[in-house]
Every structure is written in structure tokens, then in C-alpha cells.
Amino acid sequence: MKTRILAPTAENIDFCAGLLKSGEIVGVPTETVYGLAANAFDDDAVLKIFKAKGRPADNPLICHVSSLDMFHSLTSDDSAVLKALIKNFWPGPLTVIVKSSVKLSSFAVAGLLTVGIRFSSNRILNSLIDRCGFALAAPSANLSKKPSSTTAFHVYSDFCGKIGAILDGGDCEIGVESTIVKVEGDSCVLLRPGRVTLKMLEMVVGKVKFGRGVLESLGSDEVAESPGLKHRHYSPNAEIVVVKGSFQSFVEYVLDRLNDKVCCVVFDGEQVGFEGDFVLTYGKTVVDQAKNLFSVLRKIDELGFEKAYFRCPSVEGVGLAVYNRLIRAAEFRIVEL
Ligand code: TXA
Ligand code: MG
């Protein structure tokens, strides 16, 4: 199959809506990361996503809607906490886990009675959903276990020949996946941190509990609240190591270890006086680090490095999401100096 990267013109959006209506899957932009979309009601189409990604069948997909009416057609949950979250953060990078009230594809929800729903702020995606007239099930558009995609080209690299089209919405503004919260009555549990930060959530709904697995690895016999947490995630081929400590101690630690197969990834500005082909950067602020994380993880492989030592991000604000993704990419290899 020839894979076309398409500019987001009205004509191309119509073309992609046609593919989705006929049961095909399409790469789509969002403000967080690119998604791989299918009609959320069509079992065969949804199964194509699992096959293309190599995704475990027990890991449910997020359903994307383009209006509150469409949201209310998928769930009858309507608590005060849910209303407050929607009012403050939609459209935007927040996914809510709620009870499902309609027959979505059982493959999309991995047989669960709940569903993750998100109303993205990306206008290209929303006009595509409008033209389809149904919700789109879309996980991140990357091969299972590998870094997510923040450009149309990343999607192309992973799915060339396997999907018909990718709508090119440019570089994703945020760069890490949506914040996921599970809403049950008055309680709100953070399952995956993202650009909607803990502080932002707590300003709207009061105390937010942390789900197990946000900051640590889950035991092999533990039941994950979010099935995705127990799977390996975001890892390039190279081995990633997260190094905690001062910049000075980081430099001393890595200098002994760098060679043409080993690189390090520091904050922007720190490479001054420490330049070399083996020094990569991923941004100065946590917002920039979120935006660049997946590109740099992909670049480490493109450059042929077999190992990379990362400066550990701050866990403030969206830094918590960067840290959450990075420790998974590192398969929890963390060095404390
Ligand atoms: O920003 C995003 O959320 C991106 C874009 C494309 O929208 N999507 C995304 O999808 O990150 P994915 O499949 O890579 O991650 C979805 C996560 C998985 O960890 C999955 O286990 C969890 O959401 N999830 C989905 N439905 C769930 C449910 N009913 N209960 C608990 N967790 C759920
Ligand atoms: Mg993903």
C-alpha cells in the first residue's frame, strides 16, 4: 500500500473521512502526539490499528470526539467533577475515563465497561471527526513499545506501506500524550500525567489521587488501573539511562562512559563547553523538553547510538509527564549520583 502524506486541505480531509468511513485507518495530528485513527464502532477497522502497531489486545484505545454532544452520546456519566473538568480543559489535552453507555467496538475498549474519551483542540482532527460523523478510536501513532510520533514524518517512518494516508498538521505543539484521569463520582485519579498538570487539575476539582504506576514501575502481578502502564513503552532501540544529580556530577559520570556508540542528552545551554557529536539536547524548560522528547529519542537511533544518558527533568508542571515517559523509555534504569 502506498502511504501518502497529505496537507490538511478541505479536499484531503474529505478524502481521509472517506477512507475512515470505508473501514481504513489514517494517521492524524493532535495537539499532543499524532494518532492512528479508525471508526470507533467498526471492529475490523479497529483491529487494523492493533495489527499495524503490534499492540497488545488488552490495551484499550482512546476515543476522540469533536463536540460535547458526541461525548454525551458515548457516556451517561455527568458528575459535577466531570462537568468541571470538561468546562476547564476541553477542547484540550485531557482524557477522561468514564462508563461507556453505547456499543463501541469491544476491541477498541479492550472488553472494558469504561472508555477513555478526549476532545482534542486540534482543528484538523475535529473537522475530520465532524465529516465522519462518528468518534475516532486513536492510540498514539507509533509502533508498540516505541517512542510516540510528533511529526507526520515520524508516523511515515513507522507505518510506511501499512496505512493509506497521514494528515500532516505540522509539529505537535505539546509533544507528550494527554493527561488521563479516571472520574468516579466525586473522585478523580491521575492515571497518566500530561500538559494538564496536577496543579491545574487540583485547582478545578480539589485533591487528585495518583494512580499506581505514574512514578514507579508496577509489579508483574499488579493489576494496572490503566492497562497501558504495565506494558513496555516509548523505548528506542538504544538503551536509555536517566541520571539524577547536578550537572557537574552528570558530566563527571558520563565523560568516562561516552564513545562513538554512547551519547548523552542534556538541557539546552548545558552543551556549551561540552560540545561533541555525542552531546544532544532536548530543551531548556520542561515545556520544551515535552515538545522535543520523542524526537530526540528517535534521533538517538537514527544516529546509530546504542546507549544514551539523559539529564533527569524536573518533575514540576509538565515535567512530571516528561519524567513519566522517560523512565519508561529507560525501562526504569535510573542512576542517582
Ligand atoms: O494524547 C493522547 O492521548 C494520544 C493522542 C493520539 O490522542 N493518544 C494516546 O493513546 O496516547 P495511547 O493508546 O497511546 O494511550 C492511551 C492510554 C493507554 O495507556 C490505555 O491503557 C489508557 O489510555 N486507557 C484507554 N482506555 C482506558 C480505560 N478504559 N481505562 C483505563 N485506561 C485506559
Ligand atoms: Mg501510546
Coordinates of C-alpha atoms and ligand atoms in Angstrom, one line a residue:
M1 CA 0.0 0.0 0.0
K2 CA 1.3 3.4 -0.9
T3 CA 1.3 5.8 2.1
R4 CA 0.5 9.4 1.3
I5 CA 1.4 12.4 3.5
L6 CA -1.4 14.9 2.8
A7 CA -1.7 18.6 3.5
P8 CA -4.7 19.4 5.7
T9 CA -6.9 20.9 2.9
A10 CA -10.7 20.5 2.9
E11 CA -10.4 18.2 0.0
N12 CA -7.8 16.0 1.7
I13 CA -9.8 16.0 5.0
D14 CA -12.8 14.8 2.9
F15 CA -10.6 12.1 1.3
C16 CA -9.5 10.8 4.7
A17 CA -13.0 10.9 6.0
G18 CA -13.9 8.6 3.0
L19 CA -11.1 6.2 4.0
L20 CA -12.3 6.1 7.6
K21 CA -15.9 5.5 6.5
S22 CA -14.8 2.6 4.4
G23 CA -13.0 1.0 7.3
E24 CA -9.4 2.1 6.7
I25 CA -7.0 3.7 9.2
V26 CA -5.4 7.1 8.9
G27 CA -2.6 8.9 10.7
V28 CA -4.0 12.1 12.3
P29 CA -2.5 15.2 14.1
T30 CA -3.5 16.2 17.6
E31 CA -2.0 18.9 19.9
T32 CA -0.2 16.2 21.9
V33 CA 1.1 13.5 19.6
Y34 CA 0.0 12.0 16.3
G35 CA -2.8 9.4 16.4
L36 CA -3.6 6.3 14.3
A37 CA -7.4 6.6 13.8
A38 CA -10.3 4.3 13.0
N39 CA -14.0 4.3 13.3
A40 CA -14.5 3.5 17.0
F41 CA -17.7 1.5 16.1
D42 CA -16.1 -0.7 13.4
D43 CA -14.4 -3.9 14.8
D44 CA -12.5 -4.7 11.6
A45 CA -11.1 -1.1 11.3
V46 CA -10.1 -1.1 15.0
L47 CA -8.3 -4.4 14.6
K48 CA -6.2 -2.9 11.8
I49 CA -4.8 -0.4 14.3
F50 CA -3.8 -3.2 16.7
K51 CA -2.2 -5.1 13.9
A52 CA -0.3 -2.2 12.4
K53 CA 1.1 -1.2 15.8
G54 CA 1.7 -4.7 17.2
R55 CA -0.4 -3.5 20.2
P56 CA -1.4 -6.0 22.9
A57 CA -5.2 -6.7 22.7
D58 CA -5.7 -5.8 26.4
N59 CA -4.6 -2.2 25.9
P60 CA -7.7 0.0 25.1
L61 CA -7.8 2.9 22.7
I62 CA -8.9 6.5 23.5
C63 CA -12.0 7.6 21.6
H64 CA -11.8 11.1 20.1
V65 CA -14.9 13.3 19.8
S66 CA -15.4 16.7 18.2
S67 CA -18.3 18.0 20.3
L68 CA -19.9 17.7 23.7
D69 CA -22.9 16.2 22.1
M70 CA -20.8 13.4 20.7
F71 CA -19.3 13.0 24.1
H72 CA -22.7 12.7 25.8
S73 CA -23.7 10.1 23.1
L74 CA -20.9 7.8 24.4
T75 CA -21.5 8.0 28.2
S76 CA -24.2 8.9 30.6
D77 CA -21.7 9.9 33.3
D78 CA -22.4 13.5 34.2
S79 CA -21.0 14.2 37.7
A80 CA -20.0 17.7 38.9
V81 CA -16.3 16.7 38.8
L82 CA -16.7 15.6 35.2
K83 CA -18.5 18.8 34.2
A84 CA -15.8 20.9 35.9
L85 CA -13.0 19.1 34.0
I86 CA -14.8 19.4 30.7
K87 CA -15.6 23.1 31.2
N88 CA -12.0 23.9 32.1
F89 CA -9.9 21.7 29.9
W90 CA -11.8 20.8 26.7
P91 CA -11.1 21.0 23.9
G92 CA -7.6 20.2 25.1
P93 CA -5.0 17.6 26.2
L94 CA -7.2 15.8 28.8
T95 CA -8.7 12.3 28.5
V96 CA -11.4 11.2 30.9
I97 CA -12.1 7.6 31.8
V98 CA -15.9 7.2 32.2
K99 CA -18.5 4.4 32.0
S100 CA -19.4 3.6 28.4
S101 CA -23.1 3.6 27.5
V102 CA -23.0 2.6 23.9
K103 CA -21.7 -0.3 21.9
L104 CA -18.3 0.9 20.8
S105 CA -16.1 -1.7 19.2
S106 CA -15.3 -4.1 22.1
F107 CA -11.7 -4.3 20.6
A108 CA -11.4 -0.5 21.0
V109 CA -12.3 -0.7 24.7
A110 CA -10.4 -4.0 25.2
G111 CA -13.6 -5.5 26.6
L112 CA -13.8 -3.0 29.5
L113 CA -17.0 -1.3 30.6
T114 CA -15.2 2.1 30.7
V115 CA -13.9 4.2 27.9
G116 CA -11.3 6.9 27.6
I117 CA -12.7 9.9 25.8
R118 CA -10.9 13.0 24.6
F119 CA -11.9 16.2 22.8
S120 CA -8.7 17.5 21.3
S121 CA -8.1 21.1 20.4
N122 CA -6.7 20.2 17.0
R123 CA -8.9 21.8 14.4
I124 CA -7.8 19.4 11.6
L125 CA -8.7 16.4 13.7
N126 CA -12.0 17.9 14.7
S127 CA -13.1 18.8 11.2
L128 CA -12.2 15.2 10.2
I129 CA -14.4 13.8 13.0
D130 CA -17.2 16.2 12.0
R131 CA -17.0 14.9 8.5
C132 CA -17.0 11.3 9.6
G133 CA -19.9 11.8 12.0
F134 CA -18.6 9.2 14.4
A135 CA -16.0 9.1 17.2
L136 CA -12.4 8.0 16.2
A137 CA -10.6 5.5 18.2
A138 CA -6.9 6.5 18.1
P139 CA -3.9 5.5 20.0
S140 CA -0.6 7.3 19.6
A141 CA 0.8 6.6 16.0
N142 CA 3.9 4.7 16.8
L143 CA 4.9 1.0 16.8
S144 CA 4.0 -0.6 20.1
K145 CA 6.8 -0.1 22.7
K146 CA 8.5 2.6 20.6
P147 CA 8.6 6.4 21.0
S148 CA 5.4 8.3 20.0
S149 CA 5.2 10.5 16.9
T150 CA 5.2 14.2 17.0
T151 CA 5.6 14.8 13.2
A152 CA 3.9 13.4 10.2
F153 CA 7.3 12.1 9.1
H154 CA 7.6 10.0 12.4
V155 CA 4.3 8.4 11.5
Y156 CA 5.5 7.8 8.0
S157 CA 8.7 6.1 9.3
D158 CA 6.7 3.7 11.5
F159 CA 3.8 2.9 9.1
C160 CA 5.0 3.4 5.6
G161 CA 3.3 0.8 3.4
K162 CA 0.9 -0.2 6.2
I163 CA -1.6 2.8 6.1
G164 CA -3.1 4.7 3.2
A165 CA -2.8 8.3 4.4
I166 CA -1.4 10.7 7.1
L167 CA -2.9 14.1 7.5
D168 CA 0.1 16.5 8.1
G169 CA -0.7 19.0 10.8
G170 CA 2.9 20.0 11.3
D171 CA 4.9 19.5 14.6
C172 CA 2.7 18.7 17.6
E173 CA 2.5 21.7 20.0
I174 CA 2.7 19.8 23.2
G175 CA 4.7 16.6 22.4
V176 CA 3.6 14.3 25.2
E177 CA 0.3 12.4 25.3
S178 CA -2.8 13.7 27.0
T179 CA -3.3 13.7 30.8
I180 CA -5.6 10.8 31.7
V181 CA -7.9 10.9 34.7
K182 CA -10.4 8.3 35.9
V183 CA -13.5 10.0 37.2
E184 CA -15.8 8.0 39.5
G185 CA -18.4 10.1 41.2
D186 CA -16.5 12.8 43.1
S187 CA -13.2 11.2 42.9
C188 CA -10.5 12.0 40.3
V189 CA -7.5 9.7 39.9
L190 CA -4.5 10.7 37.8
L191 CA -3.5 7.7 35.6
R192 CA -1.1 9.5 33.2
P193 CA 0.4 12.9 33.6
G194 CA 0.4 15.4 30.7
R195 CA 0.2 19.1 29.8
V196 CA -2.9 19.5 32.0
T197 CA -0.8 19.3 35.2
L198 CA -1.6 18.1 38.7
K199 CA -1.8 21.6 39.9
M200 CA -4.2 22.6 37.1
L201 CA -6.4 19.7 37.9
E202 CA -6.4 20.3 41.7
M203 CA -7.4 24.0 41.2
V204 CA -10.5 22.7 39.5
V205 CA -11.5 19.6 41.3
G206 CA -9.6 19.6 44.6
K207 CA -7.4 16.7 45.7
V208 CA -6.4 14.4 42.9
K209 CA -5.1 10.9 43.8
F210 CA -2.2 9.4 42.0
G211 CA -2.8 6.1 40.2
R212 CA -0.2 3.4 40.8
G213 CA 2.5 3.3 38.2
V214 CA 2.7 7.1 37.4
L215 CA 6.0 7.4 39.1
E216 CA 7.1 3.8 39.6
S217 CA 7.2 0.5 37.9
L218 CA 4.2 -1.8 38.5
G219 CA 4.9 -5.3 40.0
S220 CA 4.4 -8.1 37.4
D221 CA 1.3 -9.4 39.3
E222 CA -0.3 -6.0 39.9
V223 CA -3.5 -5.0 38.1
A224 CA -3.0 -1.7 36.3
E225 CA -5.7 0.9 36.5
S226 CA -4.6 1.9 33.1
P227 CA -3.7 -1.2 31.2
G228 CA -1.1 0.7 29.1
L229 CA 1.0 1.3 32.3
K230 CA 2.1 -2.3 32.5
H231 CA 3.4 -2.6 29.0
R232 CA 6.9 -1.6 27.9
H233 CA 6.7 1.9 26.4
Y234 CA 8.4 4.7 24.5
S235 CA 11.8 2.9 24.2
P236 CA 14.1 3.4 21.2
N237 CA 16.4 0.6 20.3
A238 CA 19.2 2.2 22.2
E239 CA 19.4 1.7 26.0
I240 CA 18.3 4.8 27.9
V241 CA 19.6 5.7 31.3
V242 CA 18.2 8.5 33.4
V243 CA 20.8 10.2 35.5
K244 CA 19.7 12.3 38.6
G245 CA 22.1 14.8 40.2
S246 CA 23.9 18.1 39.5
F247 CA 25.2 19.0 36.0
Q248 CA 28.7 18.8 37.4
S249 CA 28.3 15.3 38.7
F250 CA 26.5 14.3 35.4
V251 CA 29.5 15.5 33.3
E252 CA 31.9 13.6 35.5
Y253 CA 29.8 10.4 35.4
V254 CA 29.3 10.4 31.6
L255 CA 32.7 11.6 30.4
D256 CA 34.2 8.3 31.4
R257 CA 31.4 6.5 29.5
L258 CA 31.0 8.3 26.2
N259 CA 32.2 6.8 23.0
D260 CA 31.0 6.7 19.4
K261 CA 28.2 4.3 20.4
V262 CA 27.2 6.2 23.6
C263 CA 25.7 9.7 23.8
C264 CA 24.3 11.9 26.4
V265 CA 21.2 14.2 26.3
V266 CA 21.4 17.4 28.3
F267 CA 19.2 20.6 28.7
D268 CA 19.7 23.4 26.1
G269 CA 22.5 25.7 27.1
E270 CA 24.4 23.0 29.0
Q271 CA 26.3 21.8 25.9
V272 CA 28.4 24.9 25.9
G273 CA 32.0 23.9 26.7
F274 CA 30.9 20.3 26.4
E275 CA 30.2 20.0 22.7
G276 CA 30.7 17.0 20.6
D277 CA 28.7 14.7 18.3
F278 CA 27.8 12.7 21.4
V279 CA 26.0 15.6 23.1
L280 CA 22.3 16.0 22.2
T281 CA 19.9 18.4 23.8
Y282 CA 16.2 18.3 24.4
G283 CA 15.1 21.8 25.5
K284 CA 15.7 24.2 28.4
T285 CA 12.2 24.4 30.0
V286 CA 10.0 21.5 30.8
V287 CA 7.6 22.7 28.2
D288 CA 10.3 22.5 25.5
Q289 CA 11.5 19.1 26.9
A290 CA 8.0 17.8 26.5
K291 CA 7.9 19.0 22.9
N292 CA 11.3 17.5 22.0
L293 CA 11.4 14.3 24.0
F294 CA 10.1 11.9 21.4
S295 CA 12.1 13.5 18.5
V296 CA 15.3 13.1 20.5
L297 CA 14.5 9.5 21.5
R298 CA 14.1 8.7 17.8
K299 CA 17.2 10.7 16.8
I300 CA 19.4 8.6 19.1
D301 CA 18.5 5.5 17.0
E302 CA 18.8 7.4 13.7
L303 CA 22.4 8.5 14.7
G304 CA 23.2 4.9 15.5
F305 CA 23.9 5.3 19.2
E306 CA 23.4 2.2 21.3
K307 CA 23.1 3.9 24.7
A308 CA 22.1 7.4 25.9
Y309 CA 22.5 9.0 29.3
F310 CA 19.7 11.6 30.0
R311 CA 19.8 14.5 32.3
C312 CA 16.7 14.0 34.6
P313 CA 14.0 16.6 34.0
S314 CA 12.3 18.5 36.9
V315 CA 9.0 16.9 37.9
E316 CA 7.3 20.3 38.2
G317 CA 4.3 21.0 35.9
V318 CA 4.5 19.1 32.6
G319 CA 8.0 17.9 33.7
L320 CA 6.1 15.1 35.6
A321 CA 4.8 13.9 32.2
V322 CA 8.3 14.1 30.7
Y323 CA 9.8 12.2 33.6
N324 CA 6.9 9.6 33.5
R325 CA 7.7 8.9 29.8
L326 CA 11.5 9.0 30.1
I327 CA 11.7 6.5 33.0
R328 CA 9.6 4.1 30.9
A329 CA 11.8 4.7 27.8
A330 CA 14.7 3.8 30.2
E331 CA 12.8 0.7 31.4
F332 CA 13.3 2.2 34.9
R333 CA 17.2 2.4 34.6
I334 CA 17.7 5.4 36.9
V335 CA 21.2 6.3 38.3
E336 CA 21.3 8.6 41.4
L337 CA 24.6 10.4 41.8
Ligands
TXA1 O1 -2.7 12.4 23.6 C1 -3.1 11.3 23.6 O2 -3.9 10.8 24.5 C2 -2.9 10.4 22.3 C3 -3.5 11.2 21.1 C4 -3.4 10.4 19.8 O3 -4.8 11.5 21.4 N1 -3.3 9.1 22.4 C5 -2.7 8.2 23.2 O4 -3.2 6.9 23.1 O5 -1.8 8.5 23.9 P1 -2.5 5.6 23.7 O6 -3.3 4.5 23.2 O7 -1.1 5.7 23.2 O8 -2.6 5.7 25.2 C6 -3.9 5.5 25.8 C7 -3.8 5.1 27.2 C8 -3.3 3.7 27.3 O9 -2.3 3.6 28.4 C9 -4.5 2.9 27.8 O10 -4.2 1.8 28.6 C10 -5.3 4.0 28.5 O11 -5.1 5.2 27.8 N2 -6.8 3.7 28.5 C11 -7.6 3.7 27.5 N3 -8.8 3.4 27.8 C12 -8.8 3.2 29.2 C13 -9.7 2.7 30.2 N4 -11.0 2.5 29.9 N5 -9.3 2.6 31.4 C14 -8.0 2.9 31.8 N6 -7.1 3.3 30.9 C15 -7.4 3.4 29.6
MG2 MG 0.9 5.3 23.1

